[in-house]
PDB file of C-alpha atoms and ligand atoms in Angstrom:
ATOM      1  CA  MET A   1      -9.589   7.376  17.114  1.00 97.00           C
ATOM      2  CA  ASN A   2     -10.887   5.548  14.046  1.00 98.00           C
ATOM      3  CA  VAL A   3     -12.520   7.499  11.254  1.00 98.00           C
ATOM      4  CA  PHE A   4     -14.344   5.736   8.428  1.00 98.00           C
ATOM      5  CA  ILE A   5     -14.823   7.703   5.173  1.00 98.00           C
ATOM      6  CA  THR A   6     -17.321   6.156   2.776  1.00 97.00           C
ATOM      7  CA  ARG A   7     -15.817   7.586  -0.470  1.00 96.00           C
ATOM      8  CA  GLU A   8     -12.583   9.206  -1.544  1.00 96.00           C
ATOM      9  CA  ILE A   9     -12.731  12.878  -0.549  1.00 97.00           C
ATOM     10  CA  PRO A  10     -10.415  15.806  -1.479  1.00 98.00           C
ATOM     11  CA  ARG A  11      -6.957  15.864   0.162  1.00 97.00           C
ATOM     12  CA  ALA A  12      -7.736  19.220   1.802  1.00 97.00           C
ATOM     13  CA  GLY A  13     -10.084  17.464   4.247  1.00 98.00           C
ATOM     14  CA  LEU A  14      -8.031  14.311   4.663  1.00 98.00           C
ATOM     15  CA  GLU A  15      -4.974  16.324   5.669  1.00 98.00           C
ATOM     16  CA  LEU A  16      -6.845  17.900   8.573  1.00 98.00           C
ATOM     17  CA  LEU A  17      -7.827  14.455   9.853  1.00 98.00           C
ATOM     18  CA  GLU A  18      -4.319  13.083   9.376  1.00 98.00           C
ATOM     19  CA  LYS A  19      -2.874  15.990  11.372  1.00 98.00           C
ATOM     20  CA  GLU A  20      -4.998  14.889  14.328  1.00 98.00           C
ATOM     21  CA  GLY A  21      -3.325  11.473  14.135  1.00 98.00           C
ATOM     22  CA  TYR A  22      -6.558   9.584  13.496  1.00 98.00           C
ATOM     23  CA  ASN A  23      -6.565   6.120  12.032  1.00 98.00           C
ATOM     24  CA  ILE A  24      -8.378   6.686   8.738  1.00 98.00           C
ATOM     25  CA  VAL A  25     -10.113   4.015   6.710  1.00 98.00           C
ATOM     26  CA  GLN A  26     -11.276   5.379   3.361  1.00 97.00           C
ATOM     27  CA  TRP A  27     -13.486   3.370   1.008  1.00 96.00           C
ATOM     28  CA  VAL A  28     -11.735   3.838  -2.348  1.00 95.00           C
ATOM     29  CA  GLU A  29     -13.483   1.259  -4.519  1.00 96.00           C
ATOM     30  CA  LYS A  30     -15.585   2.856  -7.245  1.00 93.00           C
ATOM     31  CA  ARG A  31     -18.758   1.090  -6.186  1.00 94.00           C
ATOM     32  CA  GLU A  32     -21.310   1.678  -3.459  1.00 92.00           C
ATOM     33  CA  LEU A  33     -20.660  -0.078  -0.168  1.00 95.00           C
ATOM     34  CA  THR A  34     -23.033  -2.910   0.598  1.00 96.00           C
ATOM     35  CA  GLU A  35     -25.149  -2.429   3.714  1.00 95.00           C
ATOM     36  CA  GLU A  36     -23.056  -5.045   5.476  1.00 96.00           C
ATOM     37  CA  GLU A  37     -19.751  -3.370   4.555  1.00 97.00           C
ATOM     38  CA  PHE A  38     -21.125  -0.036   5.683  1.00 97.00           C
ATOM     39  CA  LEU A  39     -22.179  -1.483   9.040  1.00 97.00           C
ATOM     40  CA  THR A  40     -18.965  -3.430   9.622  1.00 98.00           C
ATOM     41  CA  HIS A  41     -16.780  -0.360   8.992  1.00 98.00           C
ATOM     42  CA  SER A  42     -19.049   1.940  10.991  1.00 98.00           C
ATOM     43  CA  LYS A  43     -19.032  -0.433  13.973  1.00 98.00           C
ATOM     44  CA  ALA A  44     -15.237  -0.295  13.996  1.00 98.00           C
ATOM     45  CA  ALA A  45     -15.156   3.511  13.816  1.00 98.00           C
ATOM     46  CA  ASN A  46     -15.543   6.324  16.332  1.00 98.00           C
ATOM     47  CA  ALA A  47     -16.670   8.733  13.625  1.00 98.00           C
ATOM     48  CA  ILE A  48     -17.871   8.399  10.057  1.00 98.00           C
ATOM     49  CA  LEU A  49     -17.661  10.842   7.201  1.00 98.00           C
ATOM     50  CA  LEU A  50     -20.615   9.859   5.065  1.00 98.00           C
ATOM     51  CA  THR A  51     -21.114  10.470   1.387  1.00 95.00           C
ATOM     52  CA  GLY A  52     -22.767   8.402  -1.315  1.00 88.00           C
ATOM     53  CA  ARG A  53     -26.110   6.666  -1.326  1.00 86.00           C
ATOM     54  CA  ARG A  54     -25.916   4.597   1.871  1.00 92.00           C
ATOM     55  CA  LYS A  55     -28.609   5.553   4.335  1.00 95.00           C
ATOM     56  CA  ALA A  56     -28.073   5.939   8.062  1.00 97.00           C
ATOM     57  CA  ASP A  57     -31.516   4.907   9.289  1.00 97.00           C
ATOM     58  CA  ALA A  58     -32.968   4.010  12.696  1.00 98.00           C
ATOM     59  CA  ALA A  59     -31.619   0.422  12.478  1.00 97.00           C
ATOM     60  CA  PHE A  60     -28.153   1.809  11.714  1.00 97.00           C
ATOM     61  CA  PHE A  61     -28.185   4.088  14.768  1.00 98.00           C
ATOM     62  CA  GLU A  62     -29.381   1.235  16.976  1.00 97.00           C
ATOM     63  CA  GLN A  63     -26.312  -0.750  15.971  1.00 97.00           C
ATOM     64  CA  CYS A  64     -23.887   2.179  15.896  1.00 98.00           C
ATOM     65  CA  SER A  65     -24.976   4.200  18.919  1.00 97.00           C
ATOM     66  CA  HIS A  66     -21.292   4.336  19.954  1.00 98.00           C
ATOM     67  CA  LEU A  67     -20.471   6.832  17.151  1.00 98.00           C
ATOM     68  CA  LYS A  68     -19.313  10.229  18.398  1.00 98.00           C
ATOM     69  CA  VAL A  69     -20.285  11.993  15.176  1.00 98.00           C
ATOM     70  CA  VAL A  70     -21.629  11.393  11.678  1.00 98.00           C
ATOM     71  CA  SER A  71     -20.275  14.032   9.329  1.00 98.00           C
ATOM     72  CA  LEU A  72     -22.016  14.403   5.961  1.00 98.00           C
ATOM     73  CA  PHE A  73     -20.235  15.479   2.809  1.00 98.00           C
ATOM     74  CA  SER A  74     -23.384  17.339   1.689  1.00 97.00           C
ATOM     75  CA  VAL A  75     -25.743  20.044   2.803  1.00 97.00           C
ATOM     76  CA  GLY A  76     -28.720  17.700   2.339  1.00 96.00           C
ATOM     77  CA  TYR A  77     -29.369  15.191   5.117  1.00 97.00           C
ATOM     78  CA  ASP A  78     -32.334  13.228   3.785  1.00 96.00           C
ATOM     79  CA  ASN A  79     -30.217  10.024   3.843  1.00 96.00           C
ATOM     80  CA  VAL A  80     -30.024  10.236   7.653  1.00 98.00           C
ATOM     81  CA  ASP A  81     -32.774   9.563  10.169  1.00 98.00           C
ATOM     82  CA  ILE A  82     -32.169  12.702  12.220  1.00 98.00           C
ATOM     83  CA  THR A  83     -34.705  11.729  14.891  1.00 97.00           C
ATOM     84  CA  ALA A  84     -32.928   8.400  15.456  1.00 98.00           C
ATOM     85  CA  ALA A  85     -29.499  10.078  15.510  1.00 98.00           C
ATOM     86  CA  THR A  86     -30.723  12.633  18.033  1.00 98.00           C
ATOM     87  CA  LYS A  87     -32.245   9.877  20.186  1.00 97.00           C
ATOM     88  CA  ALA A  88     -28.853   8.123  20.122  1.00 97.00           C
ATOM     89  CA  GLY A  89     -27.186  11.432  21.091  1.00 98.00           C
ATOM     90  CA  ILE A  90     -25.106  11.538  17.906  1.00 98.00           C
ATOM     91  CA  PRO A  91     -24.460  14.942  16.294  1.00 98.00           C
ATOM     92  CA  ILE A  92     -24.886  15.072  12.518  1.00 98.00           C
ATOM     93  CA  GLY A  93     -22.638  17.508  10.677  1.00 98.00           C
ATOM     94  CA  ASN A  94     -23.302  18.840   7.176  1.00 98.00           C
ATOM     95  CA  THR A  95     -21.730  21.312   4.721  1.00 98.00           C
ATOM     96  CA  PRO A  96     -24.000  24.338   4.242  1.00 97.00           C
ATOM     97  CA  ASP A  97     -22.930  27.723   2.787  1.00 97.00           C
ATOM     98  CA  VAL A  98     -19.676  26.552   1.173  1.00 98.00           C
ATOM     99  CA  LEU A  99     -21.612  25.041  -1.743  1.00 98.00           C
ATOM    100  CA  SER A 100     -24.277  27.711  -2.181  1.00 98.00           C
ATOM    101  CA  ASN A 101     -22.637  29.512  -5.125  1.00 98.00           C
ATOM    102  CA  ALA A 102     -21.765  26.348  -7.030  1.00 98.00           C
ATOM    103  CA  THR A 103     -25.222  24.826  -6.569  1.00 98.00           C
ATOM    104  CA  ALA A 104     -26.994  28.066  -7.508  1.00 98.00           C
ATOM    105  CA  GLU A 105     -24.755  28.268 -10.565  1.00 98.00           C
ATOM    106  CA  THR A 106     -25.924  24.774 -11.567  1.00 98.00           C
ATOM    107  CA  ALA A 107     -29.550  25.911 -11.309  1.00 99.00           C
ATOM    108  CA  PHE A 108     -28.700  28.995 -13.384  1.00 99.00           C
ATOM    109  CA  LEU A 109     -26.892  26.850 -15.956  1.00 98.00           C
ATOM    110  CA  LEU A 110     -29.865  24.494 -16.246  1.00 99.00           C
ATOM    111  CA  MET A 111     -32.240  27.437 -16.620  1.00 98.00           C
ATOM    112  CA  ILE A 112     -30.298  28.901 -19.560  1.00 98.00           C
ATOM    113  CA  ALA A 113     -29.525  25.510 -21.118  1.00 98.00           C
ATOM    114  CA  THR A 114     -33.212  24.601 -21.006  1.00 98.00           C
ATOM    115  CA  ALA A 115     -34.429  27.991 -22.226  1.00 98.00           C
ATOM    116  CA  ARG A 116     -32.107  27.713 -25.267  1.00 98.00           C
ATOM    117  CA  LYS A 117     -32.402  23.911 -25.720  1.00 98.00           C
ATOM    118  CA  ALA A 118     -28.611  23.765 -25.493  1.00 98.00           C
ATOM    119  CA  PHE A 119     -28.311  20.062 -24.653  1.00 98.00           C
ATOM    120  CA  TYR A 120     -30.689  19.148 -27.492  1.00 97.00           C
ATOM    121  CA  HIS A 121     -28.688  21.185 -30.037  1.00 97.00           C
ATOM    122  CA  HIS A 122     -25.444  19.651 -28.817  1.00 97.00           C
ATOM    123  CA  LYS A 123     -26.885  16.144 -29.243  1.00 96.00           C
ATOM    124  CA  ARG A 124     -28.119  17.103 -32.738  1.00 95.00           C
ATOM    125  CA  ILE A 125     -24.587  18.043 -33.836  1.00 96.00           C
ATOM    126  CA  ALA A 126     -23.088  14.928 -32.254  1.00 97.00           C
ATOM    127  CA  ALA A 127     -25.616  12.829 -34.189  1.00 96.00           C
ATOM    128  CA  GLY A 128     -24.588  14.500 -37.476  1.00 96.00           C
ATOM    129  CA  ASN A 129     -27.822  16.500 -37.742  1.00 94.00           C
ATOM    130  CA  TRP A 130     -26.466  20.022 -38.175  1.00 94.00           C
ATOM    131  CA  ASP A 131     -28.306  20.524 -41.416  1.00 86.00           C
ATOM    132  CA  PHE A 132     -29.723  23.565 -43.212  1.00 89.00           C
ATOM    133  CA  PHE A 133     -30.803  26.668 -41.284  1.00 92.00           C
ATOM    134  CA  GLU A 134     -34.469  26.622 -40.335  1.00 94.00           C
ATOM    135  CA  PRO A 135     -35.679  29.965 -38.933  1.00 96.00           C
ATOM    136  CA  THR A 136     -38.591  28.346 -37.106  1.00 96.00           C
ATOM    137  CA  ALA A 137     -36.960  25.196 -35.709  1.00 95.00           C
ATOM    138  CA  GLY A 138     -35.416  24.474 -32.320  1.00 95.00           C
ATOM    139  CA  LEU A 139     -36.329  27.854 -30.866  1.00 97.00           C
ATOM    140  CA  GLY A 140     -35.759  28.722 -27.232  1.00 98.00           C
ATOM    141  CA  THR A 141     -37.625  31.037 -24.915  1.00 97.00           C
ATOM    142  CA  ASP A 142     -36.580  34.422 -23.562  1.00 97.00           C
ATOM    143  CA  LEU A 143     -35.596  34.994 -19.927  1.00 98.00           C
ATOM    144  CA  PHE A 144     -35.208  38.801 -19.838  1.00 98.00           C
ATOM    145  CA  GLY A 145     -37.555  40.487 -17.391  1.00 98.00           C
ATOM    146  CA  LYS A 146     -39.386  37.241 -16.590  1.00 98.00           C
ATOM    147  CA  THR A 147     -40.555  36.125 -13.148  1.00 98.00           C
ATOM    148  CA  LEU A 148     -38.470  33.687 -11.142  1.00 98.00           C
ATOM    149  CA  GLY A 149     -40.247  31.735  -8.410  1.00 98.00           C
ATOM    150  CA  ILE A 150     -37.971  30.266  -5.762  1.00 98.00           C
ATOM    151  CA  VAL A 151     -39.357  27.475  -3.621  1.00 98.00           C
ATOM    152  CA  GLY A 152     -37.206  27.506  -0.461  1.00 97.00           C
ATOM    153  CA  LEU A 153     -35.300  30.775  -0.366  1.00 97.00           C
ATOM    154  CA  GLY A 154     -32.316  29.861   1.810  1.00 96.00           C
ATOM    155  CA  ASN A 155     -28.669  30.448   0.905  1.00 97.00           C
ATOM    156  CA  ILE A 156     -28.710  28.555  -2.409  1.00 98.00           C
ATOM    157  CA  GLY A 157     -32.038  30.040  -3.479  1.00 98.00           C
ATOM    158  CA  PHE A 158     -30.758  33.496  -2.597  1.00 98.00           C
ATOM    159  CA  GLU A 159     -27.671  33.079  -4.803  1.00 98.00           C
ATOM    160  CA  MET A 160     -29.827  31.800  -7.691  1.00 98.00           C
ATOM    161  CA  ALA A 161     -32.185  34.770  -7.302  1.00 98.00           C
ATOM    162  CA  LYS A 162     -29.210  37.174  -7.249  1.00 98.00           C
ATOM    163  CA  MET A 163     -27.816  35.706 -10.490  1.00 98.00           C
ATOM    164  CA  CYS A 164     -31.199  35.869 -12.236  1.00 98.00           C
ATOM    165  CA  LYS A 165     -31.798  39.429 -11.079  1.00 98.00           C
ATOM    166  CA  GLY A 166     -28.324  40.552 -12.159  1.00 98.00           C
ATOM    167  CA  ALA A 167     -28.237  38.775 -15.515  1.00 98.00           C
ATOM    168  CA  TYR A 168     -31.840  39.090 -16.685  1.00 98.00           C
ATOM    169  CA  GLY A 169     -33.468  41.687 -14.430  1.00 98.00           C
ATOM    170  CA  MET A 170     -35.893  39.001 -13.334  1.00 98.00           C
ATOM    171  CA  ASN A 171     -38.689  39.746 -10.934  1.00 98.00           C
ATOM    172  CA  ILE A 172     -38.250  37.505  -7.852  1.00 98.00           C
ATOM    173  CA  ILE A 173     -41.062  35.868  -5.921  1.00 98.00           C
ATOM    174  CA  TYR A 174     -40.569  33.125  -3.341  1.00 98.00           C
ATOM    175  CA  HIS A 175     -42.356  30.684  -1.114  1.00 98.00           C
ATOM    176  CA  ASN A 176     -40.946  30.017   2.357  1.00 96.00           C
ATOM    177  CA  ARG A 177     -42.330  29.399   5.822  1.00 92.00           C
ATOM    178  CA  GLY A 178     -40.862  32.704   6.999  1.00 94.00           C
ATOM    179  CA  HIS A 179     -39.751  35.916   5.345  1.00 97.00           C
ATOM    180  CA  ASN A 180     -36.271  36.285   3.857  1.00 97.00           C
ATOM    181  CA  LYS A 181     -35.631  39.912   4.776  1.00 97.00           C
ATOM    182  CA  GLN A 182     -32.289  40.071   2.973  1.00 97.00           C
ATOM    183  CA  ALA A 183     -33.825  38.929  -0.322  1.00 98.00           C
ATOM    184  CA  GLU A 184     -36.691  41.351   0.119  1.00 98.00           C
ATOM    185  CA  ALA A 185     -34.336  44.263   0.838  1.00 98.00           C
ATOM    186  CA  GLU A 186     -31.593  43.495  -1.684  1.00 98.00           C
ATOM    187  CA  LEU A 187     -33.484  41.847  -4.528  1.00 98.00           C
ATOM    188  CA  GLY A 188     -37.001  43.211  -4.070  1.00 98.00           C
ATOM    189  CA  ALA A 189     -38.162  39.611  -3.621  1.00 98.00           C
ATOM    190  CA  LYS A 190     -41.809  39.116  -2.668  1.00 98.00           C
ATOM    191  CA  ARG A 191     -43.074  36.264  -0.516  1.00 98.00           C
ATOM    192  CA  VAL A 192     -46.202  34.600  -1.927  1.00 98.00           C
ATOM    193  CA  GLU A 193     -48.357  31.541  -1.310  1.00 98.00           C
ATOM    194  CA  LEU A 194     -47.301  28.415  -3.214  1.00 98.00           C
ATOM    195  CA  ASP A 195     -50.323  28.487  -5.549  1.00 98.00           C
ATOM    196  CA  ASP A 196     -49.579  32.111  -6.473  1.00 98.00           C
ATOM    197  CA  LEU A 197     -45.945  31.233  -7.131  1.00 98.00           C
ATOM    198  CA  LEU A 198     -47.017  28.352  -9.381  1.00 98.00           C
ATOM    199  CA  ALA A 199     -49.416  30.589 -11.303  1.00 98.00           C
ATOM    200  CA  GLN A 200     -47.121  33.612 -11.694  1.00 98.00           C
ATOM    201  CA  SER A 201     -43.635  32.174 -12.334  1.00 98.00           C
ATOM    202  CA  ASP A 202     -41.973  31.834 -15.733  1.00 98.00           C
ATOM    203  CA  VAL A 203     -39.162  29.866 -14.091  1.00 99.00           C
ATOM    204  CA  ILE A 204     -39.551  27.839 -10.899  1.00 99.00           C
ATOM    205  CA  SER A 205     -36.379  26.805  -9.107  1.00 99.00           C
ATOM    206  CA  VAL A 206     -36.589  24.388  -6.186  1.00 98.00           C
ATOM    207  CA  HIS A 207     -34.233  24.704  -3.208  1.00 98.00           C
ATOM    208  CA  VAL A 208     -35.965  22.906  -0.327  1.00 97.00           C
ATOM    209  CA  ASN A 209     -34.776  19.855   1.599  1.00 96.00           C
ATOM    210  CA  LEU A 210     -36.388  16.556   0.778  1.00 96.00           C
ATOM    211  CA  SER A 211     -38.834  15.893   3.622  1.00 95.00           C
ATOM    212  CA  ASP A 212     -42.263  14.330   4.126  1.00 95.00           C
ATOM    213  CA  GLU A 213     -43.682  17.736   3.261  1.00 95.00           C
ATOM    214  CA  SER A 214     -41.709  18.320   0.062  1.00 97.00           C
ATOM    215  CA  LYS A 215     -41.704  14.729  -1.243  1.00 98.00           C
ATOM    216  CA  GLY A 216     -43.579  14.657  -4.567  1.00 98.00           C
ATOM    217  CA  MET A 217     -44.786  18.256  -4.137  1.00 98.00           C
ATOM    218  CA  PHE A 218     -44.245  18.856  -7.856  1.00 98.00           C
ATOM    219  CA  ASN A 219     -46.875  16.468  -9.187  1.00 98.00           C
ATOM    220  CA  ALA A 220     -49.585  16.630 -11.850  1.00 98.00           C
ATOM    221  CA  ALA A 221     -51.671  18.992  -9.718  1.00 98.00           C
ATOM    222  CA  ALA A 222     -48.759  21.408  -9.240  1.00 98.00           C
ATOM    223  CA  PHE A 223     -47.731  21.324 -12.917  1.00 98.00           C
ATOM    224  CA  ALA A 224     -51.358  22.014 -13.897  1.00 98.00           C
ATOM    225  CA  LYS A 225     -51.210  25.269 -11.919  1.00 98.00           C
ATOM    226  CA  MET A 226     -48.085  26.473 -13.736  1.00 98.00           C
ATOM    227  CA  LYS A 227     -47.890  28.611 -16.875  1.00 98.00           C
ATOM    228  CA  SER A 228     -47.643  26.690 -20.140  1.00 98.00           C
ATOM    229  CA  GLY A 229     -44.456  28.649 -20.878  1.00 98.00           C
ATOM    230  CA  ALA A 230     -42.862  27.815 -17.508  1.00 98.00           C
ATOM    231  CA  LEU A 231     -39.508  26.153 -16.873  1.00 98.00           C
ATOM    232  CA  PHE A 232     -39.127  23.814 -13.891  1.00 99.00           C
ATOM    233  CA  ILE A 233     -35.613  23.634 -12.398  1.00 99.00           C
ATOM    234  CA  ASN A 234     -34.697  21.157  -9.654  1.00 98.00           C
ATOM    235  CA  THR A 235     -31.209  21.074  -8.114  1.00 98.00           C
ATOM    236  CA  ALA A 236     -32.419  19.975  -4.656  1.00 98.00           C
ATOM    237  CA  ARG A 237     -33.552  16.332  -4.622  1.00 98.00           C
ATOM    238  CA  GLY A 238     -35.188  14.135  -7.254  1.00 98.00           C
ATOM    239  CA  GLY A 239     -37.874  12.971  -4.824  1.00 98.00           C
ATOM    240  CA  ILE A 240     -39.381  16.471  -4.790  1.00 98.00           C
ATOM    241  CA  HIS A 241     -40.855  16.028  -8.262  1.00 98.00           C
ATOM    242  CA  ASN A 242     -42.944  13.162  -9.528  1.00 98.00           C
ATOM    243  CA  GLU A 243     -41.052  12.102 -12.630  1.00 98.00           C
ATOM    244  CA  ALA A 244     -43.965  10.395 -14.410  1.00 98.00           C
ATOM    245  CA  ASP A 245     -46.142  13.489 -13.902  1.00 98.00           C
ATOM    246  CA  LEU A 246     -43.314  15.737 -15.091  1.00 98.00           C
ATOM    247  CA  LYS A 247     -42.922  13.718 -18.271  1.00 98.00           C
ATOM    248  CA  VAL A 248     -46.655  13.965 -19.019  1.00 98.00           C
ATOM    249  CA  ALA A 249     -46.665  17.715 -18.267  1.00 98.00           C
ATOM    250  CA  LEU A 250     -43.802  18.219 -20.728  1.00 98.00           C
ATOM    251  CA  GLU A 251     -45.343  16.003 -23.408  1.00 98.00           C
ATOM    252  CA  ASN A 252     -48.727  17.715 -23.140  1.00 98.00           C
ATOM    253  CA  GLY A 253     -47.260  21.212 -23.088  1.00 98.00           C
ATOM    254  CA  THR A 254     -48.637  21.813 -19.591  1.00 98.00           C
ATOM    255  CA  ILE A 255     -45.213  23.336 -18.916  1.00 98.00           C
ATOM    256  CA  TRP A 256     -42.495  24.364 -21.384  1.00 98.00           C
ATOM    257  CA  GLY A 257     -39.302  22.747 -20.108  1.00 98.00           C
ATOM    258  CA  ALA A 258     -37.340  21.226 -17.242  1.00 98.00           C
ATOM    259  CA  GLY A 259     -33.752  21.330 -16.009  1.00 98.00           C
ATOM    260  CA  LEU A 260     -32.807  18.624 -13.542  1.00 98.00           C
ATOM    261  CA  ASP A 261     -29.586  18.099 -11.618  1.00 98.00           C
ATOM    262  CA  VAL A 262     -31.355  15.558  -9.444  1.00 98.00           C
ATOM    263  CA  THR A 263     -33.504  12.605 -10.443  1.00 98.00           C
ATOM    264  CA  ASN A 264     -35.339   9.763  -8.797  1.00 95.00           C
ATOM    265  CA  PRO A 265     -33.718   7.295  -8.902  1.00 95.00           C
ATOM    266  CA  GLU A 266     -30.093   8.302  -9.301  1.00 96.00           C
ATOM    267  CA  PRO A 267     -28.414   7.401 -11.535  1.00 95.00           C
ATOM    268  CA  MET A 268     -31.121   8.015 -14.132  1.00 98.00           C
ATOM    269  CA  ASP A 269     -31.683   5.128 -16.542  1.00 98.00           C
ATOM    270  CA  LYS A 270     -29.945   5.849 -19.850  1.00 98.00           C
ATOM    271  CA  ASN A 271     -33.157   5.003 -21.713  1.00 98.00           C
ATOM    272  CA  ASN A 272     -35.237   7.486 -19.730  1.00 98.00           C
ATOM    273  CA  PRO A 273     -37.399   9.374 -22.286  1.00 97.00           C
ATOM    274  CA  LEU A 274     -36.652  12.691 -20.545  1.00 98.00           C
ATOM    275  CA  LEU A 275     -33.118  12.446 -21.947  1.00 97.00           C
ATOM    276  CA  ASN A 276     -34.451  12.699 -25.490  1.00 95.00           C
ATOM    277  CA  MET A 277     -36.815  15.609 -25.033  1.00 97.00           C
ATOM    278  CA  GLU A 278     -35.893  18.911 -26.662  1.00 96.00           C
ATOM    279  CA  ASN A 279     -36.867  21.021 -23.688  1.00 97.00           C
ATOM    280  CA  VAL A 280     -35.199  18.950 -21.003  1.00 98.00           C
ATOM    281  CA  SER A 281     -31.656  19.285 -19.630  1.00 98.00           C
ATOM    282  CA  VAL A 282     -30.395  16.668 -17.201  1.00 98.00           C
ATOM    283  CA  LEU A 283     -27.138  16.676 -15.240  1.00 98.00           C
ATOM    284  CA  PRO A 284     -25.806  13.858 -13.018  1.00 98.00           C
ATOM    285  CA  HIS A 285     -26.149  15.599  -9.606  1.00 98.00           C
ATOM    286  CA  ILE A 286     -23.132  17.891 -10.042  1.00 98.00           C
ATOM    287  CA  GLY A 287     -24.471  20.853  -8.052  1.00 98.00           C
ATOM    288  CA  SER A 288     -21.370  21.228  -5.901  1.00 98.00           C
ATOM    289  CA  ALA A 289     -18.879  19.719  -8.379  1.00 98.00           C
ATOM    290  CA  VAL A 290     -16.336  22.539  -8.497  1.00 98.00           C
ATOM    291  CA  LYS A 291     -12.761  21.966  -7.260  1.00 98.00           C
ATOM    292  CA  GLU A 292     -12.800  24.895  -4.812  1.00 98.00           C
ATOM    293  CA  THR A 293     -16.246  23.975  -3.487  1.00 98.00           C
ATOM    294  CA  ARG A 294     -15.436  20.291  -3.008  1.00 98.00           C
ATOM    295  CA  ASP A 295     -12.230  21.277  -1.151  1.00 98.00           C
ATOM    296  CA  ALA A 296     -14.233  23.588   1.108  1.00 98.00           C
ATOM    297  CA  MET A 297     -16.803  20.837   1.731  1.00 98.00           C
ATOM    298  CA  ALA A 298     -14.025  18.376   2.634  1.00 98.00           C
ATOM    299  CA  ILE A 299     -12.512  20.878   5.075  1.00 98.00           C
ATOM    300  CA  LEU A 300     -15.847  21.595   6.745  1.00 98.00           C
ATOM    301  CA  ALA A 301     -16.740  17.894   6.910  1.00 98.00           C
ATOM    302  CA  ALA A 302     -13.322  17.150   8.466  1.00 98.00           C
ATOM    303  CA  LYS A 303     -13.778  19.962  10.995  1.00 98.00           C
ATOM    304  CA  ASN A 304     -17.139  18.474  11.946  1.00 98.00           C
ATOM    305  CA  VAL A 305     -15.435  15.098  12.541  1.00 98.00           C
ATOM    306  CA  ILE A 306     -12.692  16.654  14.639  1.00 98.00           C
ATOM    307  CA  ALA A 307     -15.117  18.689  16.749  1.00 98.00           C
ATOM    308  CA  GLY A 308     -17.342  15.636  17.262  1.00 98.00           C
ATOM    309  CA  LEU A 309     -14.426  13.445  18.365  1.00 98.00           C
ATOM    310  CA  LYS A 310     -13.263  16.130  20.800  1.00 98.00           C
ATOM    311  CA  GLY A 311     -16.770  16.483  22.208  1.00 97.00           C
ATOM    312  CA  GLU A 312     -16.942  20.072  20.961  1.00 98.00           C
ATOM    313  CA  LYS A 313     -19.705  21.935  19.148  1.00 98.00           C
ATOM    314  CA  LEU A 314     -19.748  21.076  15.430  1.00 98.00           C
ATOM    315  CA  PRO A 315     -19.122  24.054  13.089  1.00 98.00           C
ATOM    316  CA  ALA A 316     -22.215  22.971  11.128  1.00 98.00           C
ATOM    317  CA  CYS A 317     -24.718  20.730  12.861  1.00 98.00           C
ATOM    318  CA  VAL A 318     -28.139  19.524  11.749  1.00 98.00           C
ATOM    319  CA  ASN A 319     -29.311  18.496  15.260  1.00 98.00           C
ATOM    320  CA  PRO A 320     -27.573  21.000  17.571  1.00 97.00           C
ATOM    321  CA  LYS A 321     -29.692  20.026  20.566  1.00 94.00           C
ATOM    322  CA  VAL A 322     -27.514  16.926  21.155  1.00 95.00           C
ATOM    323  CA  GLN A 323     -24.391  19.077  21.572  1.00 85.00           C
TER     324      GLN A 323
HETATM  325  C1  DGY B 401     -25.792  18.272  -1.202  1.00 82.83           C
HETATM  326  O1  DGY B 401     -24.819  18.809  -0.683  1.00 82.83           O
HETATM  327  O2  DGY B 401     -26.827  18.037  -0.566  1.00 82.83           O
HETATM  328  C2  DGY B 401     -25.662  17.868  -2.614  1.00 82.83           C
HETATM  329  O3  DGY B 401     -26.867  17.756  -3.255  1.00 82.83           O
HETATM  330  C3  DGY B 401     -24.896  16.564  -2.708  1.00 82.83           C
HETATM  331  O4  DGY B 401     -25.676  15.531  -2.227  1.00 82.83           O
END
């Protein structure tokens, strides 16, 4: 069996695949595969372990309908046309749960960093601007007892809410299609309509998948409904916020600050004005970038490959109806 891996992944996952005796081709160059390279390698494989920015769209599945499984090294699956994969009968694996703590921690980090303008102060020192003490300059905003609004209270959102409740005694509200009974019971979380969440939250943290529904949902109209003291935190996908509208909302004081682990596009241009704003913290999509988490993701992704090649049920599958 031939397995194509589109980036170097942790040994922990590779070892599992090697033990099965698969012929592994791993793309180790530190550049994105071209579409042609991606297709050529995928055509020669029985399974692919997909990470990076290459998209598996309808045209891809038409040409690679022979694949037994596509295993993602991510919980998000917006780079895959799930309808086309399902039509081709190909199971799509992903890596939920194992990265919830690390990703929630990134949201928590961005919330505190933004509230205290930590990245701005760091840049000030690096630029040689640690000058005399000014009691009224560079001030942050308090988080104790504030209201956290979670958009998409799944596993990652739950962990973020737990951290905010534990550290700052924050009041938790959330917007989901259904109720999250665990969050309601354990954290006293309250489900509200989106407009109420926008109006009531001091911090909004986004944890939904990128979909037609969520694409651009944080636009000028949404920012206008938020408190002027609010922080906007996005660790999900850059396409969920409209970057131009966010910039205007921050410049005009429509909202107070933003913490982004995801941007649109990625990588963010180094001259992007958001990088020079006091109340903005940007990270390069490092939500799951913890050694233990990346090992666990590699293991789960490898298990999805193995199950797919054996014709078994994937441990974590996005389109279980094909199994
Ligand atoms: C995920 O797992 O979806 C992360 O955001 C990496 O893409």
